[in-house]
Amino acid sequence: MRKGKKKPEDRRMTMADRVQEPDREANKSSLRRLGIVGAGTMGRGIAWTAARAGFTVIAVDVDEKARQALLDHARARAERAVGRGELSLEAAEAALRRLSAHEAPEALAGSEAVIEAVYEAPDVKRSVFAAVEAAVD
């Protein structure tokens, strides 16, 4: 074998290779509704990956542009996954239906888990945790 060339079976798996159509039978977790606070780069990636894996995702961010960017990112990722044959059109559409973006933390009510993905500012994080606690309790 020539240097630099890898056999397909030696290729490192990407997240897209591992997460395709959701397999509810294989998923032993009862978690179905996931909240995400923060629609920046990290929040967008988490939201799409979770929606694609079969979770209902409620994303919250006070910035309207960030919320719209999250939804645009998910649509672009869905189109790319369908184009590459990683997802069927039906699975991509279902993942997009499972994803929503909101301004108010009250939208997190009923979430079984919440992921915090806001920028690293202690005051912001404290206020986020207080809002999440009030909304989810």
mmCIF file of C-alpha atoms in Angstrom:
data_model
loop_
_atom_site.group_PDB
_atom_site.id
_atom_site.type_symbol
_atom_site.label_atom_id
_atom_site.label_comp_id
_atom_site.label_asym_id
_atom_site.label_seq_id
_atom_site.Cartn_x
_atom_site.Cartn_y
_atom_site.Cartn_z
ATOM 1 C CA MET A 1 0.000 0.000 0.000
ATOM 2 C CA ARG A 2 1.263 3.468 -0.872
ATOM 3 C CA LYS A 3 1.947 6.028 1.827
ATOM 4 C CA GLY A 4 -0.885 8.456 2.384
ATOM 5 C CA LYS A 5 -3.546 6.184 0.897
ATOM 6 C CA LYS A 6 -5.860 4.464 3.303
ATOM 7 C CA LYS A 7 -8.185 1.629 2.631
ATOM 8 C CA PRO A 8 -11.849 2.541 3.112
ATOM 9 C CA GLU A 9 -12.078 0.218 6.122
ATOM 10 C CA ASP A 10 -9.191 2.101 7.796
ATOM 11 C CA ARG A 11 -10.979 5.429 7.500
ATOM 12 C CA ARG A 12 -11.921 7.072 10.788
ATOM 13 C CA MET A 13 -15.677 7.231 11.300
ATOM 14 C CA THR A 14 -17.245 10.664 11.441
ATOM 15 C CA MET A 15 -20.312 11.568 13.501
ATOM 16 C CA ALA A 16 -22.348 11.451 10.284
ATOM 17 C CA ASP A 17 -21.221 7.865 9.728
ATOM 18 C CA ARG A 18 -22.340 6.878 13.204
ATOM 19 C CA VAL A 19 -25.590 8.852 13.417
ATOM 20 C CA GLN A 20 -27.891 8.062 10.539
ATOM 21 C CA GLU A 21 -31.519 7.071 10.814
ATOM 22 C CA PRO A 22 -32.599 7.007 14.473
ATOM 23 C CA ASP A 23 -32.917 3.478 15.820
ATOM 24 C CA ARG A 24 -35.373 3.732 18.691
ATOM 25 C CA GLU A 25 -34.972 0.033 19.524
ATOM 26 C CA ALA A 26 -31.235 0.383 20.017
ATOM 27 C CA ASN A 27 -31.589 3.560 22.081
ATOM 28 C CA LYS A 28 -32.228 2.376 25.638
ATOM 29 C CA SER A 29 -32.572 5.920 26.997
ATOM 30 C CA SER A 30 -36.045 7.207 27.730
ATOM 31 C CA LEU A 31 -34.831 10.764 27.088
ATOM 32 C CA ARG A 32 -36.815 12.285 24.235
ATOM 33 C CA ARG A 33 -37.054 16.064 24.855
ATOM 34 C CA LEU A 34 -33.776 17.958 25.056
ATOM 35 C CA GLY A 35 -33.364 21.667 25.811
ATOM 36 C CA ILE A 36 -30.368 23.660 24.628
ATOM 37 C CA VAL A 37 -29.596 27.145 25.904
ATOM 38 C CA GLY A 38 -27.437 29.047 23.455
ATOM 39 C CA ALA A 39 -27.741 29.022 19.673
ATOM 40 C CA GLY A 40 -24.142 29.878 18.868
ATOM 41 C CA THR A 41 -21.702 27.593 17.084
ATOM 42 C CA MET A 42 -21.710 24.918 19.782
ATOM 43 C CA GLY A 43 -25.477 25.085 20.374
ATOM 44 C CA ARG A 44 -26.179 24.788 16.633
ATOM 45 C CA GLY A 45 -24.053 21.674 16.308
ATOM 46 C CA ILE A 46 -25.544 20.013 19.371
ATOM 47 C CA ALA A 47 -29.086 20.870 18.273
ATOM 48 C CA TRP A 48 -28.707 19.387 14.790
ATOM 49 C CA THR A 49 -26.939 16.251 16.009
ATOM 50 C CA ALA A 50 -29.598 15.642 18.675
ATOM 51 C CA ALA A 51 -32.514 16.267 16.285
ATOM 52 C CA ARG A 52 -30.931 13.959 13.733
ATOM 53 C CA ALA A 53 -30.548 11.273 16.400
ATOM 54 C CA GLY A 54 -34.282 11.391 17.134
ATOM 55 C CA PHE A 55 -34.603 13.833 20.031
ATOM 56 C CA THR A 56 -37.126 16.653 20.173
ATOM 57 C CA VAL A 57 -34.896 19.714 20.576
ATOM 58 C CA ILE A 58 -35.978 23.000 22.118
ATOM 59 C CA ALA A 59 -33.258 25.618 21.597
ATOM 60 C CA VAL A 60 -33.401 28.906 23.492
ATOM 61 C CA ASP A 61 -31.446 32.078 22.791
ATOM 62 C CA VAL A 62 -32.287 35.740 23.407
ATOM 63 C CA ASP A 63 -30.687 36.758 20.095
ATOM 64 C CA GLU A 64 -33.080 36.473 17.149
ATOM 65 C CA LYS A 65 -30.200 36.278 14.651
ATOM 66 C CA ALA A 66 -28.667 33.371 16.569
ATOM 67 C CA ARG A 67 -32.001 31.529 16.621
ATOM 68 C CA GLN A 68 -32.425 32.017 12.876
ATOM 69 C CA ALA A 69 -28.802 30.940 12.272
ATOM 70 C CA LEU A 70 -29.479 27.729 14.223
ATOM 71 C CA LEU A 71 -32.459 26.879 12.021
ATOM 72 C CA ASP A 72 -30.574 27.830 8.835
ATOM 73 C CA HIS A 73 -27.619 25.690 9.922
ATOM 74 C CA ALA A 74 -29.889 22.700 10.517
ATOM 75 C CA ARG A 75 -31.525 23.094 7.085
ATOM 76 C CA ALA A 76 -28.120 23.322 5.401
ATOM 77 C CA ARG A 77 -26.830 20.258 7.265
ATOM 78 C CA ALA A 78 -29.990 18.329 6.353
ATOM 79 C CA GLU A 79 -29.645 19.213 2.667
ATOM 80 C CA ARG A 80 -25.982 18.210 2.701
ATOM 81 C CA ALA A 81 -26.738 14.893 4.451
ATOM 82 C CA VAL A 82 -29.437 14.070 1.907
ATOM 83 C CA GLY A 83 -27.167 15.057 -0.988
ATOM 84 C CA ARG A 84 -24.417 12.771 0.300
ATOM 85 C CA GLY A 85 -26.813 9.893 0.845
ATOM 86 C CA GLU A 86 -26.274 9.952 4.621
ATOM 87 C CA LEU A 87 -29.991 10.543 5.319
ATOM 88 C CA SER A 88 -33.162 9.958 3.401
ATOM 89 C CA LEU A 89 -35.236 13.025 2.574
ATOM 90 C CA GLU A 90 -37.927 11.791 4.963
ATOM 91 C CA ALA A 91 -35.449 11.372 7.840
ATOM 92 C CA ALA A 92 -33.975 14.833 7.237
ATOM 93 C CA GLU A 93 -37.435 16.424 7.181
ATOM 94 C CA ALA A 94 -38.377 14.578 10.381
ATOM 95 C CA ALA A 95 -35.200 15.815 12.105
ATOM 96 C CA LEU A 96 -35.994 19.403 11.100
ATOM 97 C CA ARG A 97 -39.544 19.047 12.463
ATOM 98 C CA ARG A 98 -38.096 17.933 15.817
ATOM 99 C CA LEU A 99 -36.067 21.149 16.128
ATOM 100 C CA SER A 100 -37.437 24.503 17.273
ATOM 101 C CA ALA A 101 -35.884 27.771 18.463
ATOM 102 C CA HIS A 102 -37.390 30.116 21.057
ATOM 103 C CA GLU A 103 -36.534 33.342 22.842
ATOM 104 C CA ALA A 104 -38.068 32.628 26.251
ATOM 105 C CA PRO A 105 -36.616 30.068 28.681
ATOM 106 C CA GLU A 106 -40.182 28.994 29.491
ATOM 107 C CA ALA A 107 -40.091 27.014 26.227
ATOM 108 C CA LEU A 108 -37.791 24.574 28.058
ATOM 109 C CA ALA A 109 -40.659 23.418 30.291
ATOM 110 C CA GLY A 110 -41.024 19.677 29.944
ATOM 111 C CA SER A 111 -37.417 19.169 28.849
ATOM 112 C CA GLU A 112 -35.912 16.038 30.345
ATOM 113 C CA ALA A 113 -32.382 17.423 30.082
ATOM 114 C CA VAL A 114 -30.953 20.852 29.290
ATOM 115 C CA ILE A 115 -27.530 21.556 27.814
ATOM 116 C CA GLU A 116 -25.997 24.968 28.466
ATOM 117 C CA ALA A 117 -24.024 26.305 25.501
ATOM 118 C CA VAL A 118 -23.670 30.032 26.189
ATOM 119 C CA TYR A 119 -20.463 32.034 26.033
ATOM 120 C CA GLU A 120 -18.026 31.941 28.923
ATOM 121 C CA ALA A 121 -19.167 34.796 31.149
ATOM 122 C CA PRO A 122 -19.893 33.887 34.784
ATOM 123 C CA ASP A 123 -22.726 36.422 35.176
ATOM 124 C CA VAL A 124 -24.444 35.172 32.011
ATOM 125 C CA LYS A 125 -24.092 31.548 33.081
ATOM 126 C CA ARG A 126 -25.541 32.286 36.540
ATOM 127 C CA SER A 127 -28.553 34.010 35.015
ATOM 128 C CA VAL A 128 -29.006 31.173 32.500
ATOM 129 C CA PHE A 129 -28.929 28.529 35.219
ATOM 130 C CA ALA A 130 -31.498 30.473 37.289
ATOM 131 C CA ALA A 131 -33.817 30.864 34.263
ATOM 132 C CA VAL A 132 -33.477 27.192 33.329
ATOM 133 C CA GLU A 133 -34.166 26.072 36.889
ATOM 134 C CA ALA A 134 -37.312 28.217 37.036
ATOM 135 C CA ALA A 135 -38.521 26.984 33.629
ATOM 136 C CA VAL A 136 -37.840 23.284 34.047
ATOM 137 C CA ASP A 137 -38.898 22.744 37.670
#
